[in-house]
Each structure stands twice: as structure tokens, then as C-alpha cells.
Amino acid sequence: MKRIWIGVGLVLLAGCGAETTTSPPRKKARADVVALVASVRDAGVQGLELEVQPLRDPQVEDLRHRAEAQEAAGDYADAAASLDQALALVPGDPDLLQWKAELALLRRVWSQAEALANQSYGNGPKLGGLCRRNWLTIHHARRLAGNADGAAVARRQVDACTVAPPVRM
């Protein structure tokens, strides 16, 4: 009888030690990337600049709305595919490229996020909100890929995207 209780005790102890929970760290990691992308998007609206937005093609607008819904549902790959369709209509659009770079951050594809943000910067304005989003995306992609020096350079570029307004007297 004593052997049975020892066996039961060992089974219970083994069961306690075998249980591992991986869900909380994964959820926290996912939340960290979502917060990171939110900070990138916030950087785009912090400035005092006047930004001119071109009129958009209605078909591109529909694809943008679809991508927004897909991203909100956490379906980042389909959102990127919708943006690819929009980019086929307006090749090289810097806003769409930057959005796709942010989706790459959400999918943890650091090299793609950096490449798309660089392409967006090359096609877009060199000042203002989009410029800040470009460089902040590049900063995060480099930092998360382990390139601390490159990340520091990109971080300094973020501040260069904002031009102080003239002093009026």
C-alpha cells in the first residue's frame, strides 16, 4: 500500500513539473509588436507640418478599406495581399509601401519591413509624418534584427524629418 502512495505522489509531482505555459509570453510578444506599430503610426501625426494628400482612386480606396479590416482582424498576410493589389494600381505609392512595411513588422519580417520603409522613403517626402514613420520603422526593424548601430542611425533620422516652423514676430 505504501508503494502505491509513493507512486501516486511521484505521478502528481511529475505532472506539476511537466506543465509549461507558453501562451502569456507569446501574447505579450504579439502585444509588443502591435504597440510598436502603434508608436510608428503615432509618429506620423505628431508634427505641425501641413501635409497635402492626393485624391485617391476609388478602387484603391476600396482595397485600403479591405486591408484595414483584415489588419484589424489580425489577418496581416491578407492585408498585405490587398495592399499588393492596390500597389498594382498605383505602383510605388509611398503610403501603401509604408503600410506594408508596418504589416511586415507585425509579421516579424524585419528585413522586409526595412526594405519597404526604405522604398517608401525613396518615393515619398523627405520631411513630415510619412518620413518619421519610414525612419521609425527602419529603426525598429534594425533593432529587432540585432543591428544596434544601424538602429541608432535610423533613430537620429526620425528627428531630421521634422522642421521647426519659422519664428513669427
Coordinates of N, CA and C in Angstrom, one line a residue:
M1 N 0.8 -1.2 0.0 CA 0.0 0.0 0.0 C 0.9 1.3 0.0
K2 N 2.0 1.2 0.8 CA 2.9 2.3 0.8 C 3.5 2.6 -0.5
R3 N 3.8 1.6 -1.3 CA 4.3 1.8 -2.7 C 3.3 2.5 -3.6
I4 N 2.1 2.2 -3.4 CA 1.0 2.8 -4.2 C 1.0 4.3 -4.0
W5 N 1.0 4.7 -2.7 CA 1.0 6.1 -2.3 C 2.3 6.8 -2.8
I6 N 3.4 6.1 -2.8 CA 4.6 6.7 -3.3 C 4.5 6.9 -4.8
G7 N 4.0 5.9 -5.5 CA 3.8 6.0 -6.9 C 2.8 7.2 -7.3
V8 N 1.7 7.3 -6.5 CA 0.8 8.3 -6.8 C 1.4 9.7 -6.6
G9 N 2.2 9.8 -5.5 CA 2.9 11.1 -5.2 C 3.9 11.4 -6.3
L10 N 4.6 10.5 -6.8 CA 5.6 10.7 -7.9 C 4.9 11.2 -9.1
V11 N 3.7 10.5 -9.5 CA 3.0 10.9 -10.7 C 2.5 12.3 -10.5
L12 N 2.0 12.7 -9.3 CA 1.5 14.0 -9.1 C 2.6 15.1 -9.2
L13 N 3.7 14.8 -8.6 CA 4.9 15.7 -8.7 C 5.4 15.8 -10.2
A14 N 5.4 14.7 -10.9 CA 5.8 14.8 -12.3 C 4.9 15.6 -13.1
G15 N 3.6 15.5 -12.8 CA 2.6 16.2 -13.6 C 2.7 17.7 -13.3
C16 N 3.1 18.1 -12.0 CA 3.2 19.5 -11.7 C 4.5 20.1 -12.4
G17 N 5.5 19.4 -12.5 CA 6.7 19.9 -13.2 C 6.6 19.9 -14.7
A18 N 5.8 19.1 -15.3 CA 5.7 18.9 -16.7 C 4.9 20.1 -17.4
E19 N 4.0 20.7 -16.6 CA 3.2 21.7 -17.2 C 4.0 23.0 -17.4
T20 N 3.9 23.5 -18.7 CA 4.6 24.7 -19.0 C 3.6 25.6 -19.8
T21 N 3.6 26.8 -19.5 CA 2.7 27.7 -20.2 C 3.5 28.6 -21.1
T22 N 3.1 28.6 -22.4 CA 3.8 29.4 -23.4 C 2.9 30.6 -23.9
S23 N 1.6 30.5 -23.6 CA 0.7 31.5 -24.1 C 1.0 32.9 -23.6
P24 N 1.2 33.2 -22.3 CA 1.4 34.6 -21.9 C 2.6 35.2 -22.6
P25 N 3.8 34.6 -22.7 CA 4.9 35.3 -23.4 C 4.5 35.6 -24.8
R26 N 3.9 34.6 -25.5 CA 3.5 34.9 -26.9 C 2.5 36.0 -27.1
K27 N 1.5 36.1 -26.2 CA 0.6 37.2 -26.2 C 1.3 38.5 -25.9
K28 N 2.2 38.5 -25.0 CA 3.0 39.7 -24.7 C 3.8 40.1 -25.8
A29 N 4.5 39.2 -26.5 CA 5.3 39.5 -27.6 C 4.5 40.1 -28.8
R30 N 3.3 39.5 -29.0 CA 2.4 40.0 -30.0 C 2.0 41.4 -29.7
A31 N 1.6 41.6 -28.4 CA 1.2 42.9 -28.0 C 2.3 43.9 -28.1
D32 N 3.6 43.5 -27.9 CA 4.7 44.4 -28.0 C 4.8 44.9 -29.5
V33 N 4.7 44.0 -30.4 CA 4.8 44.4 -31.8 C 3.6 45.3 -32.2
V34 N 2.5 45.0 -31.7 CA 1.3 45.8 -32.0 C 1.5 47.2 -31.4
A35 N 2.1 47.3 -30.2 CA 2.4 48.6 -29.6 C 3.5 49.3 -30.4
L36 N 4.4 48.6 -30.9 CA 5.5 49.2 -31.7 C 5.0 49.8 -32.9
V37 N 4.1 49.1 -33.6 CA 3.5 49.7 -34.9 C 2.6 50.9 -34.5
A38 N 1.9 50.8 -33.4 CA 1.1 52.0 -33.0 C 2.0 53.2 -32.7
S39 N 3.2 53.0 -32.2 CA 4.1 54.1 -31.9 C 4.6 54.6 -33.3
V40 N 4.8 53.8 -34.2 CA 5.2 54.2 -35.6 C 4.2 55.1 -36.2
R41 N 2.9 54.7 -36.1 CA 1.8 55.4 -36.7 C 1.6 56.7 -35.9
D42 N 1.8 56.7 -34.6 CA 1.6 58.0 -33.8 C 2.7 59.0 -34.2
A43 N 3.9 58.5 -34.6 CA 5.0 59.4 -35.0 C 4.6 60.2 -36.3
G44 N 3.7 59.6 -37.1 CA 3.3 60.2 -38.3 C 2.3 61.4 -38.1
V45 N 1.7 61.5 -36.9 CA 0.7 62.6 -36.7 C 1.2 63.6 -35.7
Q46 N 2.4 63.5 -35.2 CA 2.9 64.3 -34.1 C 3.4 65.7 -34.6
G47 N 3.7 65.8 -35.9 CA 4.2 67.1 -36.4 C 3.3 68.2 -36.5
L48 N 3.8 69.3 -36.9 CA 3.0 70.5 -37.1 C 2.9 70.9 -38.5
E49 N 3.5 70.0 -39.4 CA 3.5 70.3 -40.8 C 2.2 70.3 -41.5
L50 N 2.1 71.0 -42.6 CA 0.9 70.9 -43.4 C 1.2 69.8 -44.4
E51 N 0.4 68.8 -44.5 CA 0.6 67.7 -45.4 C -0.5 67.7 -46.4
V52 N -0.2 67.6 -47.7 CA -1.1 67.5 -48.7 C -1.3 66.1 -49.2
Q53 N -2.6 65.6 -49.2 CA -2.9 64.3 -49.6 C -3.5 64.3 -51.0
P54 N -3.0 63.5 -51.9 CA -3.6 63.5 -53.2 C -5.0 62.8 -53.2
L55 N -5.8 63.1 -54.2 CA -7.0 62.4 -54.4 C -6.7 60.9 -54.7
R56 N -7.5 60.0 -54.1 CA -7.2 58.6 -54.3 C -8.2 58.0 -55.3
D57 N -7.8 57.0 -56.0 CA -8.6 56.2 -56.9 C -9.6 55.4 -56.1
P58 N -10.9 55.4 -56.4 CA -11.9 54.7 -55.6 C -11.6 53.2 -55.5
Q59 N -11.0 52.6 -56.5 CA -10.7 51.2 -56.4 C -9.6 51.0 -55.4
V60 N -8.6 51.9 -55.3 CA -7.5 51.8 -54.3 C -8.1 52.0 -52.9
E61 N -9.1 53.0 -52.8 CA -9.7 53.2 -51.5 C -10.4 52.0 -51.0
D62 N -11.1 51.3 -51.9 CA -11.8 50.0 -51.5 C -10.8 49.0 -51.0
L63 N -9.7 48.9 -51.7 CA -8.6 48.0 -51.3 C -8.0 48.4 -49.9
R64 N -7.9 49.7 -49.7 CA -7.4 50.2 -48.4 C -8.3 49.8 -47.3
H65 N -9.6 50.0 -47.6 CA -10.6 49.7 -46.5 C -10.6 48.2 -46.2
R66 N -10.5 47.4 -47.3 CA -10.4 45.9 -47.1 C -9.1 45.6 -46.2
A67 N -8.0 46.2 -46.6 CA -6.8 45.9 -45.8 C -6.9 46.4 -44.4
E68 N -7.6 47.5 -44.1 CA -7.8 47.9 -42.7 C -8.6 46.9 -42.0
A69 N -9.7 46.4 -42.6 CA -10.5 45.4 -41.9 C -9.7 44.1 -41.6
Q70 N -8.9 43.7 -42.6 CA -8.1 42.5 -42.5 C -7.0 42.7 -41.4
E71 N -6.4 43.8 -41.3 CA -5.4 44.1 -40.3 C -6.1 44.1 -38.9
A72 N -7.3 44.7 -38.8 CA -8.0 44.8 -37.5 C -8.3 43.4 -37.0
A73 N -8.6 42.5 -38.0 CA -8.9 41.1 -37.6 C -7.6 40.2 -37.4
G74 N -6.5 40.9 -37.5 CA -5.2 40.1 -37.3 C -4.8 39.3 -38.5
D75 N -5.4 39.5 -39.6 CA -5.0 38.8 -40.8 C -4.0 39.6 -41.6
Y76 N -2.8 39.6 -41.2 CA -1.8 40.5 -41.7 C -1.4 40.1 -43.1
A77 N -1.3 38.8 -43.4 CA -0.9 38.3 -44.7 C -2.0 38.8 -45.8
D78 N -3.2 38.6 -45.5 CA -4.3 39.0 -46.4 C -4.3 40.6 -46.6
A79 N -4.0 41.3 -45.5 CA -4.0 42.7 -45.6 C -2.8 43.1 -46.5
A80 N -1.7 42.5 -46.4 CA -0.6 42.8 -47.3 C -0.9 42.4 -48.7
A81 N -1.7 41.4 -48.9 CA -2.1 41.0 -50.3 C -3.0 42.1 -50.9
S82 N -3.9 42.6 -50.1 CA -4.8 43.7 -50.5 C -4.0 44.9 -50.9
L83 N -3.0 45.2 -50.1 CA -2.1 46.3 -50.4 C -1.3 46.1 -51.7
D84 N -0.9 44.8 -51.9 CA -0.2 44.5 -53.2 C -1.1 44.8 -54.4
Q85 N -2.4 44.5 -54.2 CA -3.4 44.8 -55.3 C -3.5 46.3 -55.5
A86 N -3.5 47.0 -54.5 CA -3.6 48.5 -54.6 C -2.3 49.0 -55.2
L87 N -1.1 48.4 -54.8 CA 0.1 48.9 -55.4 C 0.2 48.5 -56.9
A88 N -0.5 47.5 -57.3 CA -0.5 47.2 -58.8 C -1.2 48.4 -59.5
L89 N -2.2 49.0 -58.9 CA -2.9 50.2 -59.5 C -2.1 51.5 -59.4
V90 N -1.4 51.7 -58.3 CA -0.6 52.9 -58.1 C 0.8 52.5 -57.7
P91 N 1.6 52.0 -58.6 CA 2.9 51.5 -58.3 C 3.8 52.5 -57.5
G92 N 4.5 52.1 -56.5 CA 5.4 52.9 -55.8 C 4.8 53.9 -54.8
D93 N 3.5 53.8 -54.6 CA 2.8 54.7 -53.7 C 3.5 54.7 -52.3
P94 N 4.0 55.8 -51.8 CA 4.8 55.7 -50.5 C 3.9 55.4 -49.3
D95 N 2.7 55.8 -49.3 CA 1.8 55.5 -48.2 C 1.5 54.0 -48.1
L96 N 1.2 53.4 -49.2 CA 0.9 52.0 -49.3 C 2.2 51.2 -48.9
L97 N 3.3 51.6 -49.4 CA 4.6 50.9 -49.1 C 4.9 50.9 -47.6
Q98 N 4.6 52.1 -47.0 CA 4.9 52.2 -45.6 C 3.9 51.3 -44.8
W99 N 2.7 51.3 -45.2 CA 1.7 50.5 -44.5 C 2.1 49.0 -44.6
K100 N 2.6 48.6 -45.8 CA 3.0 47.3 -46.0 C 4.3 47.0 -45.1
A101 N 5.1 48.0 -44.9 CA 6.3 47.8 -44.0 C 5.8 47.6 -42.6
E102 N 4.8 48.3 -42.2 CA 4.2 48.2 -40.8 C 3.6 46.8 -40.6
L103 N 3.0 46.3 -41.7 CA 2.5 44.9 -41.6 C 3.6 43.9 -41.5
A104 N 4.7 44.2 -42.2 CA 5.9 43.3 -42.1 C 6.4 43.3 -40.7
L105 N 6.4 44.4 -40.0 CA 6.8 44.5 -38.6 C 5.8 43.6 -37.7
L106 N 4.5 43.7 -38.0 CA 3.6 42.9 -37.3 C 3.8 41.4 -37.5
R107 N 4.3 41.0 -38.7 CA 4.5 39.6 -39.1 C 5.9 39.2 -38.7
R108 N 6.7 40.2 -38.1 CA 8.1 39.9 -37.6 C 9.0 39.6 -38.8
V109 N 8.8 40.2 -39.9 CA 9.7 40.0 -41.1 C 10.6 41.3 -41.1
W110 N 11.6 41.4 -40.3 CA 12.3 42.6 -40.1 C 13.0 43.1 -41.4
S111 N 13.6 42.2 -42.2 CA 14.3 42.7 -43.4 C 13.3 43.3 -44.4
Q112 N 12.1 42.6 -44.5 CA 11.1 43.2 -45.4 C 10.6 44.5 -45.0
A113 N 10.4 44.6 -43.6 CA 9.9 45.9 -43.1 C 10.9 47.0 -43.4
E114 N 12.2 46.8 -43.2 CA 13.2 47.8 -43.5 C 13.2 48.1 -45.0
A115 N 13.2 47.1 -45.9 CA 13.3 47.3 -47.3 C 12.1 48.1 -47.8
L116 N 10.9 47.8 -47.3 CA 9.7 48.5 -47.8 C 9.7 50.0 -47.2
A117 N 10.1 50.2 -46.0 CA 10.2 51.5 -45.5 C 11.2 52.4 -46.2
N118 N 12.3 51.7 -46.6 CA 13.3 52.4 -47.4 C 12.8 52.8 -48.8
Q119 N 12.0 51.9 -49.4 CA 11.4 52.2 -50.7 C 10.4 53.3 -50.5
S120 N 9.6 53.3 -49.5 CA 8.6 54.3 -49.3 C 9.3 55.7 -49.1
Y121 N 10.4 55.7 -48.3 CA 11.2 56.9 -48.1 C 11.7 57.5 -49.4
G122 N 12.2 56.6 -50.3 CA 12.8 57.0 -51.6 C 11.7 57.6 -52.5
N123 N 10.5 57.1 -52.4 CA 9.4 57.5 -53.3 C 8.6 58.7 -52.6
G124 N 8.8 58.9 -51.3 CA 7.9 59.9 -50.7 C 8.6 61.1 -50.3
P125 N 7.9 61.9 -49.4 CA 8.5 63.2 -49.0 C 9.6 62.9 -48.0
K126 N 10.6 63.8 -48.0 CA 11.7 63.7 -47.1 C 11.5 64.4 -45.8
L127 N 10.4 65.0 -45.6 CA 10.0 65.6 -44.3 C 8.6 65.3 -44.0
G128 N 8.2 65.4 -42.7 CA 6.8 65.2 -42.3 C 6.6 63.9 -41.7
G129 N 5.3 63.6 -41.5 CA 4.8 62.4 -40.9 C 5.2 61.1 -41.5
L130 N 5.1 61.0 -42.8 CA 5.5 59.8 -43.5 C 7.0 59.5 -43.4
C131 N 7.8 60.6 -43.4 CA 9.2 60.4 -43.3 C 9.5 59.9 -41.9
R132 N 8.9 60.4 -40.8 CA 9.1 59.9 -39.5 C 8.7 58.4 -39.4
R133 N 7.5 58.1 -40.0 CA 7.1 56.7 -39.9 C 8.1 55.8 -40.6
N134 N 8.6 56.2 -41.8 CA 9.6 55.5 -42.5 C 10.8 55.2 -41.6
W135 N 11.4 56.2 -41.0 CA 12.7 56.0 -40.3 C 12.4 55.3 -39.0
L136 N 11.3 55.5 -38.3 CA 11.0 54.8 -37.1 C 10.8 53.3 -37.4
T137 N 10.2 53.0 -38.5 CA 10.1 51.6 -39.0 C 11.4 51.0 -39.2
I138 N 12.3 51.7 -39.9 CA 13.6 51.2 -40.2 C 14.4 51.0 -38.8
H139 N 14.2 52.0 -37.9 CA 14.9 51.9 -36.6 C 14.5 50.6 -35.9
H140 N 13.1 50.3 -35.8 CA 12.7 49.1 -35.1 C 13.1 47.8 -35.8
A141 N 13.0 47.8 -37.2 CA 13.4 46.6 -37.9 C 14.9 46.3 -37.7
R142 N 15.7 47.3 -37.7 CA 17.2 47.1 -37.5 C 17.4 46.7 -36.1
R143 N 16.8 47.3 -35.1 CA 17.0 47.0 -33.7 C 16.6 45.5 -33.4
L144 N 15.4 45.1 -33.9 CA 14.9 43.8 -33.7 C 15.7 42.7 -34.4
A145 N 16.4 43.1 -35.5 CA 17.2 42.2 -36.3 C 18.6 42.1 -35.6
G146 N 18.9 42.9 -34.6 CA 20.2 42.9 -33.9 C 21.2 43.9 -34.4
N147 N 20.8 44.8 -35.2 CA 21.7 45.8 -35.8 C 21.6 47.1 -35.0
A148 N 22.2 47.2 -33.8 CA 22.1 48.3 -32.9 C 22.7 49.6 -33.5
D149 N 23.8 49.5 -34.2 CA 24.4 50.7 -34.8 C 23.5 51.3 -35.9
G150 N 23.0 50.4 -36.8 CA 22.1 50.9 -37.8 C 20.8 51.4 -37.2
A151 N 20.3 50.9 -36.1 CA 19.1 51.3 -35.5 C 19.3 52.7 -34.9
A152 N 20.5 53.0 -34.4 CA 20.8 54.3 -33.8 C 20.8 55.4 -34.9
V153 N 21.4 55.0 -36.0 CA 21.5 56.0 -37.2 C 20.0 56.3 -37.6
A154 N 19.2 55.3 -37.8 CA 17.8 55.5 -38.2 C 17.0 56.3 -37.2
R155 N 17.3 56.1 -35.9 CA 16.6 56.9 -34.9 C 16.9 58.3 -35.0
R156 N 18.2 58.7 -35.3 CA 18.6 60.1 -35.4 C 17.9 60.7 -36.7
Q157 N 17.6 59.9 -37.7 CA 17.0 60.4 -38.9 C 15.5 60.8 -38.6
V158 N 14.9 60.1 -37.6 CA 13.5 60.4 -37.3 C 13.3 61.9 -37.0
D159 N 14.3 62.4 -36.1 CA 14.2 63.8 -35.7 C 14.5 64.8 -36.9
A160 N 15.2 64.3 -37.9 CA 15.6 65.2 -39.0 C 14.3 65.3 -39.9
C161 N 13.3 64.5 -39.8 CA 12.1 64.6 -40.6 C 11.2 65.8 -40.2
T162 N 11.5 66.4 -39.0 CA 10.6 67.4 -38.6 C 11.4 68.8 -38.7
V163 N 10.8 69.7 -39.3 CA 11.4 71.0 -39.5 C 10.6 72.0 -38.6
A164 N 11.3 72.7 -37.8 CA 10.6 73.7 -36.9 C 10.0 74.8 -37.7
P165 N 8.8 75.2 -37.4 CA 8.2 76.3 -38.1 C 9.0 77.6 -37.9
P166 N 8.9 78.5 -38.8 CA 9.7 79.8 -38.6 C 9.1 80.6 -37.5
V167 N 10.0 81.3 -36.8 CA 9.6 82.2 -35.7 C 8.9 83.4 -36.3
R168 N 7.7 83.7 -35.9 CA 6.9 84.8 -36.3 C 6.9 85.9 -35.2
M169 N 7.1 87.1 -35.7 CA 7.2 88.2 -34.7 C 6.0 89.1 -34.9

